[in-house]
Short mmCIF file of C-alpha atoms in Angstrom, two decimals:
data_model
loop_
_atom_site.label_atom_id
_atom_site.label_comp_id
_atom_site.label_asym_id
_atom_site.label_seq_id
_atom_site.Cartn_x
_atom_site.Cartn_y
_atom_site.Cartn_z
CA MET A 1 -14.52 -18.74 2.65
CA ASP A 2 -16.09 -17.00 -0.33
CA LEU A 3 -15.21 -13.30 -0.13
CA GLY A 4 -18.06 -12.37 -2.46
CA ILE A 5 -15.93 -10.41 -4.93
CA ALA A 6 -15.87 -12.71 -7.97
CA GLY A 7 -16.20 -10.62 -11.12
CA LYS A 8 -14.85 -7.45 -9.52
CA VAL A 9 -11.83 -5.66 -10.98
CA ALA A 10 -8.89 -4.81 -8.74
CA LEU A 11 -6.11 -2.35 -9.57
CA ILE A 12 -2.98 -2.86 -7.50
CA SER A 13 -0.14 -0.38 -7.63
CA GLY A 14 3.22 -1.73 -6.60
CA GLY A 15 1.68 -5.05 -7.52
CA SER A 16 4.64 -6.90 -9.00
CA ARG A 17 6.51 -7.70 -5.80
CA GLY A 18 6.07 -8.47 -2.13
CA MET A 19 2.78 -7.56 -0.48
CA GLY A 20 1.25 -6.13 -3.66
CA ARG A 21 1.99 -9.24 -5.69
CA ARG A 22 0.63 -11.60 -3.07
CA ALA A 23 -2.52 -9.50 -2.67
CA GLY A 24 -3.03 -9.67 -6.44
CA GLU A 25 -2.68 -13.44 -6.41
CA VAL A 26 -5.18 -13.81 -3.58
CA LEU A 27 -7.74 -11.51 -5.20
CA ALA A 28 -7.34 -13.30 -8.53
CA ASN A 29 -7.97 -16.61 -6.78
CA GLU A 30 -11.22 -15.07 -5.48
CA GLY A 31 -12.32 -14.41 -9.06
CA CYS A 32 -11.26 -10.78 -9.51
CA GLY A 33 -9.69 -9.46 -12.67
CA VAL A 34 -6.43 -7.92 -11.53
CA GLY A 35 -4.45 -5.02 -12.99
CA ILE A 36 -0.83 -5.15 -11.84
CA VAL A 37 0.92 -1.77 -12.02
CA ALA A 38 4.58 -1.13 -11.26
CA LEU A 39 7.54 0.91 -12.43
CA GLU A 40 9.33 0.42 -15.75
CA SER A 41 12.29 -0.99 -13.83
CA ASP A 42 9.99 -3.77 -12.60
CA LYS A 43 8.74 -4.78 -16.06
CA GLU A 44 10.17 -8.28 -15.74
CA SER A 45 8.50 -8.84 -12.38
CA ILE A 46 5.21 -7.41 -13.73
CA ASP A 47 5.25 -9.99 -16.50
CA ASP A 48 6.19 -12.75 -14.08
CA THR A 49 3.32 -11.84 -11.74
CA VAL A 50 0.77 -11.72 -14.55
CA ASP A 51 2.01 -15.07 -15.89
CA ALA A 52 1.78 -16.63 -12.44
CA ILE A 53 -1.81 -15.43 -11.97
CA ARG A 54 -2.84 -16.67 -15.39
CA ALA A 55 -1.16 -20.01 -14.78
CA GLN A 56 -3.48 -20.46 -11.81
CA GLY A 57 -6.50 -19.73 -13.97
CA GLY A 58 -6.80 -16.06 -13.04
CA ASN A 59 -7.33 -13.02 -15.21
CA ALA A 60 -4.65 -10.34 -15.04
CA VAL A 61 -3.04 -7.57 -17.05
CA GLY A 62 0.28 -5.82 -16.44
CA VAL A 63 0.78 -2.07 -16.77
CA VAL A 64 3.97 -0.04 -16.53
CA GLY A 65 3.58 3.28 -14.74
CA ASN A 66 4.66 5.46 -11.85
CA MET A 67 1.62 5.72 -9.61
CA THR A 68 2.81 8.97 -8.06
CA VAL A 69 2.62 10.76 -11.42
CA LYS A 70 -0.78 12.02 -12.54
CA ASP A 71 -0.39 11.23 -16.25
CA ASP A 72 0.85 7.71 -15.50
CA ILE A 73 -2.08 7.13 -13.15
CA GLN A 74 -4.57 8.16 -15.84
CA ARG A 75 -2.88 5.89 -18.39
CA ALA A 76 -2.74 2.93 -15.99
CA VAL A 77 -6.41 3.20 -15.08
CA GLU A 78 -7.39 3.43 -18.74
CA ALA A 79 -5.28 0.37 -19.58
CA CYS A 80 -6.96 -1.59 -16.79
CA ARG A 81 -10.39 -0.38 -17.88
CA SER A 82 -9.79 -1.40 -21.50
CA ALA A 83 -8.49 -4.86 -20.63
CA LEU A 84 -10.62 -5.85 -17.63
CA GLY A 85 -13.24 -3.18 -16.98
CA PRO A 86 -13.29 -0.21 -14.60
CA PRO A 87 -11.67 -0.87 -11.23
CA ASP A 88 -13.97 -1.65 -8.30
CA ILE A 89 -11.09 -2.27 -5.90
CA LEU A 90 -7.97 -0.17 -5.40
CA VAL A 91 -4.88 -1.17 -3.50
CA ALA A 92 -2.88 2.05 -3.45
CA ASN A 93 0.69 1.01 -2.71
CA VAL A 94 3.61 3.32 -3.50
CA ASN A 95 7.22 3.49 -2.37
CA GLY A 96 8.04 5.69 0.56
CA PRO A 97 10.62 8.49 0.70
CA PRO A 98 14.16 7.92 1.98
CA PRO A 99 15.04 7.83 5.68
CA GLY A 100 16.55 10.80 7.45
CA ASP A 101 16.16 13.20 10.35
CA PHE A 102 14.89 16.76 9.90
CA ASP A 103 18.35 18.28 9.40
CA ASP A 104 19.25 15.59 6.84
CA VAL A 105 16.39 16.21 4.39
CA THR A 106 15.46 19.13 2.17
CA ASP A 107 12.30 21.18 1.76
CA GLU A 108 11.95 19.72 -1.72
CA GLN A 109 11.98 16.21 -0.26
CA PHE A 110 9.15 17.17 2.09
CA GLU A 111 7.12 18.41 -0.89
CA THR A 112 7.87 15.22 -2.81
CA ALA A 113 6.88 13.04 0.14
CA VAL A 114 3.46 14.66 0.44
CA ARG A 115 2.88 14.46 -3.32
CA GLU A 116 3.89 10.82 -3.53
CA MET A 117 2.18 9.61 -0.35
CA THR A 118 -0.99 11.71 -0.41
CA LEU A 119 -1.66 13.43 -3.73
CA SER A 120 -1.13 10.16 -5.60
CA LEU A 121 -4.24 8.84 -3.83
CA VAL A 122 -6.14 11.96 -4.87
CA TYR A 123 -5.13 11.49 -8.51
CA LEU A 124 -6.04 7.78 -8.43
CA LEU A 125 -9.49 8.39 -6.99
CA ARG A 126 -10.25 11.16 -9.48
CA GLU A 127 -9.97 8.46 -12.15
CA THR A 128 -11.78 5.63 -10.36
CA ALA A 129 -14.28 6.95 -7.80
CA PRO A 130 -16.93 8.00 -10.37
CA HIS A 131 -17.41 4.37 -11.49
CA MET A 132 -17.59 3.15 -7.90
CA LYS A 133 -20.22 5.76 -7.10
CA ARG A 134 -22.30 4.80 -10.12
CA SER A 135 -22.13 1.10 -9.26
CA ARG A 136 -22.63 1.87 -5.55
CA TRP A 137 -19.82 -0.45 -4.52
CA GLY A 138 -16.11 0.00 -4.04
CA ARG A 139 -13.11 -0.82 -1.89
CA VAL A 140 -10.11 1.45 -1.42
CA ILE A 141 -7.08 0.23 0.53
CA ASN A 142 -4.49 2.86 1.32
CA MET A 143 -1.25 0.99 2.03
CA ASN A 144 0.35 3.12 4.70
CA SER A 145 2.91 2.88 7.49
CA ILE A 146 2.87 2.33 11.23
CA GLY A 147 4.79 5.62 11.40
CA ALA A 148 1.66 7.55 10.45
CA LYS A 149 0.09 6.71 13.81
CA GLU A 150 3.16 6.47 15.99
CA PRO A 151 6.14 8.18 14.32
CA THR A 152 9.25 6.07 14.61
CA GLN A 153 12.48 7.31 16.16
CA PHE A 154 14.73 4.59 14.79
CA PRO A 155 15.42 4.78 11.98
CA GLY A 156 14.73 8.47 11.34
CA HIS A 157 11.64 8.71 9.14
CA VAL A 158 10.47 12.30 9.32
CA LEU A 159 9.46 12.30 5.64
CA VAL A 160 7.49 9.05 5.89
CA ASN A 161 5.86 10.05 9.16
CA THR A 162 4.67 13.34 7.66
CA GLY A 163 3.55 12.23 4.21
CA ARG A 164 1.84 9.07 5.42
CA ALA A 165 -0.11 10.83 8.17
CA ALA A 166 -1.61 13.23 5.62
CA ALA A 167 -2.74 10.25 3.53
CA VAL A 168 -4.48 8.71 6.54
CA ALA A 169 -6.41 11.92 7.18
CA LEU A 170 -7.40 12.02 3.51
CA ALA A 171 -8.60 8.41 3.60
CA LYS A 172 -10.67 9.05 6.72
CA SER A 173 -12.25 12.13 5.13
CA LEU A 174 -13.08 10.19 1.97
CA SER A 175 -14.61 7.35 3.97
CA ASN A 176 -17.11 9.85 5.38
CA GLU A 177 -17.97 11.16 1.93
CA PHE A 178 -18.05 7.86 0.01
CA ALA A 179 -19.84 5.58 2.48
CA GLN A 180 -23.26 6.56 1.13
CA PHE A 181 -22.23 5.00 -2.21
CA GLY A 182 -21.23 1.66 -0.69
CA ILE A 183 -17.53 2.50 -0.92
CA THR A 184 -15.17 1.79 1.96
CA VAL A 185 -11.82 3.55 2.37
CA ASN A 186 -9.37 2.07 4.86
CA SER A 187 -5.69 2.49 5.63
CA ILE A 188 -3.30 -0.27 6.63
CA GLY A 189 -0.47 0.52 9.01
CA THR A 190 2.22 -1.68 7.55
CA GLY A 191 4.64 -3.01 10.12
CA PHE A 192 7.92 -4.73 9.44
CA ILE A 193 6.87 -7.23 6.77
CA GLY A 194 9.52 -9.59 5.37
CA THR A 195 9.70 -8.42 1.77
CA ASP A 196 12.77 -8.09 -0.42
CA ARG A 197 12.34 -4.33 -0.27
CA MET A 198 12.35 -4.28 3.53
CA TYR A 199 15.44 -6.44 3.74
CA SER A 200 17.25 -4.37 1.11
CA TYR A 201 16.59 -1.29 3.25
CA TRP A 202 18.30 -2.91 6.24
CA ASP A 203 21.14 -4.03 4.00
CA ARG A 204 21.71 -0.38 3.07
CA MET A 205 21.59 0.60 6.74
CA SER A 206 24.12 -2.13 7.46
CA ALA A 207 26.50 -0.76 4.82
CA GLN A 208 26.15 2.74 6.25
CA THR A 209 26.63 1.81 9.90
CA GLY A 210 29.01 -1.13 9.67
CA ARG A 211 26.61 -3.22 11.78
CA SER A 212 25.11 -6.44 10.47
CA ARG A 213 21.58 -6.52 9.09
CA ASP A 214 20.51 -9.03 11.72
CA GLU A 215 21.91 -6.87 14.51
CA LEU A 216 20.08 -3.78 13.28
CA LEU A 217 16.83 -5.61 12.64
CA LYS A 218 16.96 -7.20 16.10
CA VAL A 219 16.73 -3.70 17.59
CA VAL A 220 13.29 -3.52 15.95
CA THR A 221 12.05 -7.08 16.46
CA ASP A 222 12.93 -6.87 20.16
CA THR A 223 10.26 -4.15 20.44
CA ILE A 224 7.58 -6.21 18.63
CA PRO A 225 5.51 -8.45 20.94
CA ALA A 226 5.40 -11.11 18.20
CA GLY A 227 9.21 -11.08 18.24
CA ARG A 228 9.52 -11.33 14.47
CA VAL A 229 8.86 -9.61 11.18
CA GLY A 230 5.52 -10.28 9.49
CA GLU A 231 4.84 -12.57 6.55
CA VAL A 232 3.57 -11.45 3.16
CA ASP A 233 0.60 -13.81 3.40
CA GLU A 234 -0.47 -12.17 6.66
CA MET A 235 -0.66 -8.81 4.93
CA ALA A 236 -2.37 -10.18 1.82
CA GLY A 237 -5.02 -11.85 3.95
CA THR A 238 -5.83 -8.55 5.65
CA ILE A 239 -6.10 -6.76 2.32
CA ALA A 240 -8.35 -9.46 0.88
CA PHE A 241 -10.76 -9.35 3.81
CA LEU A 242 -11.05 -5.55 3.66
CA CYS A 243 -11.91 -5.94 -0.04
CA SER A 244 -14.55 -8.58 0.66
CA SER A 245 -18.31 -8.26 0.91
CA GLN A 246 -17.99 -9.36 4.56
CA GLY A 247 -15.67 -6.40 5.22
CA GLY A 248 -18.21 -3.86 4.03
CA TYR A 249 -18.91 -2.40 7.46
CA ILE A 250 -15.25 -1.66 8.18
CA ASN A 251 -14.73 1.87 6.98
CA GLY A 252 -12.43 4.79 7.70
CA GLU A 253 -10.13 2.65 9.82
CA PHE A 254 -6.38 2.63 10.29
CA ILE A 255 -5.60 -1.05 10.77
CA ASN A 256 -2.19 -2.00 12.07
CA VAL A 257 -0.58 -5.16 10.73
CA ASP A 258 2.48 -4.97 12.93
CA GLY A 259 2.66 -7.91 15.34
CA GLY A 260 1.50 -5.72 18.22
CA TRP A 261 4.21 -3.08 17.79
CA HIS A 262 1.81 -0.24 18.69
CA ARG A 263 1.25 0.09 22.40
CA SER A 264 -1.90 2.24 22.48
CA ALA A 265 -5.21 0.65 23.47
CA TRP A 266 -6.95 2.12 20.40
#
């Protein structure tokens, strides 16, 4: 299936590992130039991702930067623009705050969560939306969490649930404003996807509780109708379709990729 996005430029934050990396590979295979952005600590995996895309005949550039910091966002977008052209597609994917219940976290952590989850999207679109409006085409994917729609009780995620929900409201507001320019803005409710980062989280929980990772994770998978964690390819496929020409009438949505974990009818 031709997604109709050959020649577009995609900027993917958190693009050197897991879901972000696989999405970059899929979009590159569809003919997009891909800017892979990740933290300095991930420089080796950035290079590896770019090399892998190029080895498959794709066009990619790697950029080091923290996509929750305004100056880094500006620098990353400029680096992508210089190497590939201005981004037409954004996959906004940043790390979430640490777990904890209300009494376990500080006011400063609440402020950081909102800045990292929500204001980072504001900063990114300040740098990229003008081009999309001029070209009258754009795709914005806000990588979010299932906790934004149905806040989780286990494990305690009050910071994630708060910061992510604000980002969903922002994305919905922007979809209303940007639709006239041919730009779609959608959020993905990420379920329990089998990435190294997800498993490392449960390893930390195992160390803290003295219970095995499999035992802890089974508490979650037992509540998922699919009975398992998701695969990276399943997430990448969703991202790619939302970026496609065929996905152009899907706008302002919060799309769960969670194996049926949410129980609501809408």
